[in-house]
């Protein structure tokens, strides 16, 4: 057996030469300073520039008619489609947040029935593909031909369940099942002392939840919500499969006619990037607002 | 002799098989300052938390100024109170925690006005006016707009005291209010507590600050293994404890250099 290595590195070991300056040789205070060079960064930059050049060349010489991209970028159908995309995104996200907070709180309720209901919701909607859910909502009239609540509404389901409504329900309810778990985790991570302090002041569970726990949960789950918003914008393209004329669907209808497949897809890509960028900016400001107390234990 | 305001009757608490409080009988009178001493794990925090029902006792009960905490007595049966009524009782017992527990998302002023606004329904203006007076009392009026994260430990604890006082409690409970502080910050908190005591506030203080107990407490109890082993005026208990285990505990504590003559 070999002896264990000594804990301390040997002085003057390879690659660790130490400069020894006797006190008598110390220079004055006004010395020029030189930063450590970072060759790795320069190398990385060179590689990136090279790759970009290759890509740009491929796109420029490839079989893409850029004038068509430019033409359709601002075409009314596309802009209208993008409007629907944004509308679905915002409505579904709002629904998801409401459901997420509602079921998230139920998951931690003292009432066991509420706990099981919330657990079941997550189990069903997180456990099946969102595309499948979308199709089921769209075809829900096959199970419930009429939307009938005594004294409130009584209409044919096919009238209510438009592609837009189905898209918002499908995406929102699915997102809610993810956010339920996020909210639950957020609530659990709030320091127990905060809750005890609220109780000793005489705050009821509802007041404690609204005024102490949820605001602190917000700060913790906002990064996830930002992610959800961006994801939702992209998943809204699934609504194209249920004949919702959101942007991707509109683009597909155009390229079935003019054959400019890659061009129309690029138009969509540019709009999606625009949308997600705007959402990221919004997220930045929201996070700054909720992070202003700089968190931490109080 | 003034009237009793807090009384615990045969208070018992277990965590699983671990019996932490073994029948505590304690009486505190109006305006009295009671210090609870005892080794770590003897059940001091648990006793305080049972008094304000943060922990639900397994046996016995707590009486505060005419009410049994958490229950209503009807025909020799204790009926559990609704949460709302329990909270109303709890707001009458101000609690100061070892780790402050200031609301992280509220400013200093926001922490102090939270209870009066939400629980007692005061207007923001009225709550703010009274909160500023309390912040002035603890010497932090100029920090009203600061966030808790920007304060020193001693400042946080003084805000926490102001927050508890804002509910105008009948009794103030302190659970090792200076144990989480750097030694040089202990004095400012003890000073505020000393002033409170002088103004006639009823206080139950769990502490390791023997100097504070000696100087401020009207009475000291020593807890060991979930029982009160010694009770009496600070001087008598500290100078001549009868119980051998109390003697050895105090011997250990008093041997330590005093860190508390602020
Ligand atoms: N929530 C809990 N769950 C389980 N056991 C607990 C809980 N709280 C306290 N205990 C146990 O009860 C006993 C007494 O704890 P307590 O905190 O009351 O002691 P203490 O006298 O305040 O000690 P210290 O001086 O260290 O604060 C300990 O053995 C502790 O492990
Ligand atoms: Mg303790």
Coordinates of C-alpha atoms in Angstrom, one line a residue, chain A residues 6 8-14 16:
Chain A
X6 CA 0.8 14.8 2.5
X8 CA 0.1 20.3 2.4
X9 CA 1.5 20.9 -1.1
X10 CA 5.3 20.9 -1.1
X11 CA 6.7 24.4 -1.4
X12 CA 8.1 25.1 -4.9
X13 CA 6.1 22.2 -6.3
X14 CA 5.8 22.1 -10.1
X16 CA 3.3 26.8 -8.1

